[in-house]
CSV table of C-alpha atoms in Angstrom, one decimal:
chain,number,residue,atom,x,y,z
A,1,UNK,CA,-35.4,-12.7,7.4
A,2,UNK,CA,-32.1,-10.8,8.1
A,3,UNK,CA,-31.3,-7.7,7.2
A,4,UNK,CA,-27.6,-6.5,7.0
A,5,UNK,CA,-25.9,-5.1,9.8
A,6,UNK,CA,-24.3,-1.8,9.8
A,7,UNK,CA,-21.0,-0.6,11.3
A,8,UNK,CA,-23.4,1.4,13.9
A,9,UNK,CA,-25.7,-1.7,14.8
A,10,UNK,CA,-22.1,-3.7,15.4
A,11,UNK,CA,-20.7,-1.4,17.5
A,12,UNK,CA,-24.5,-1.2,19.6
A,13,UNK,CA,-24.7,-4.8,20.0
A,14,UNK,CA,-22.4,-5.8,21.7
A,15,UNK,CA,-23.6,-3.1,24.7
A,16,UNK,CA,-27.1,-3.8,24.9
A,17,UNK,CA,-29.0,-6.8,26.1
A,18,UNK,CA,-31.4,-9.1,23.4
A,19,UNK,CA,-34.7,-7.8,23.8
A,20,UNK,CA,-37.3,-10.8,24.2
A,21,UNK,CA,-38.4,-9.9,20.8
A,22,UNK,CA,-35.0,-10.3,19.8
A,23,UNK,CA,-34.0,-13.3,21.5
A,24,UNK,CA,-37.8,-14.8,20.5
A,25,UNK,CA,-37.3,-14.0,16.6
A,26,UNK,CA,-33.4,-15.9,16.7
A,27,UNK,CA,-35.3,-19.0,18.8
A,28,UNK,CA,-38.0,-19.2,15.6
A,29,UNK,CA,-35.3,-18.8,13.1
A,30,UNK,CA,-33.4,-21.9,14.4
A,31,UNK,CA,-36.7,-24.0,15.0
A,32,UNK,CA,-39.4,-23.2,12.2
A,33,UNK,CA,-38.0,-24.7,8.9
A,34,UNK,CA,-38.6,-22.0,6.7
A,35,UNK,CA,-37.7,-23.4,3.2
A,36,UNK,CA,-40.4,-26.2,3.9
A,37,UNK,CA,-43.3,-24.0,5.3
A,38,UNK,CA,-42.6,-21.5,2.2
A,39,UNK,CA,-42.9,-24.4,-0.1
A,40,UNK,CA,-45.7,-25.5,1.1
A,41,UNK,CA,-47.4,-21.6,1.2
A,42,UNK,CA,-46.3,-20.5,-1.8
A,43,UNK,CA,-48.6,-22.4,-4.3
A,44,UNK,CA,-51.2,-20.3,-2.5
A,45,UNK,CA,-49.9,-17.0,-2.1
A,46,UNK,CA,-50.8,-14.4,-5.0
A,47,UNK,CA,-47.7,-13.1,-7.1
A,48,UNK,CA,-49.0,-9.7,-7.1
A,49,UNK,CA,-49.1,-9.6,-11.4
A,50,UNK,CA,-52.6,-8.9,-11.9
A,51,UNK,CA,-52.5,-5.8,-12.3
């Protein structure tokens, strides 16, 4: 899940090098197809209405 960037995080990036946190969250984002596996989950996850 993404977040938006801000002018401060754009002008920062381009500076620093990806973390391996970094680098391993952009791998899963590309290989783990998220609609799918939420589909599947979701049916099972509570809605948080009860109360």
């Amino acid at each position: 899940m993404m977040k938006q960037m801000t002018f401060a995080d754009a002008e920062y990036a381009g500076k620093r090098k990806q973390t391996r946190k970094e680098l391993f969250l952009i791998e899963m984002d590309q290989v783990v197809p998220w609609k799918g596996l939420i589909a599947l989950i979701e049916p099972y996850y509570p809605k948080g209405e009860g109360g």
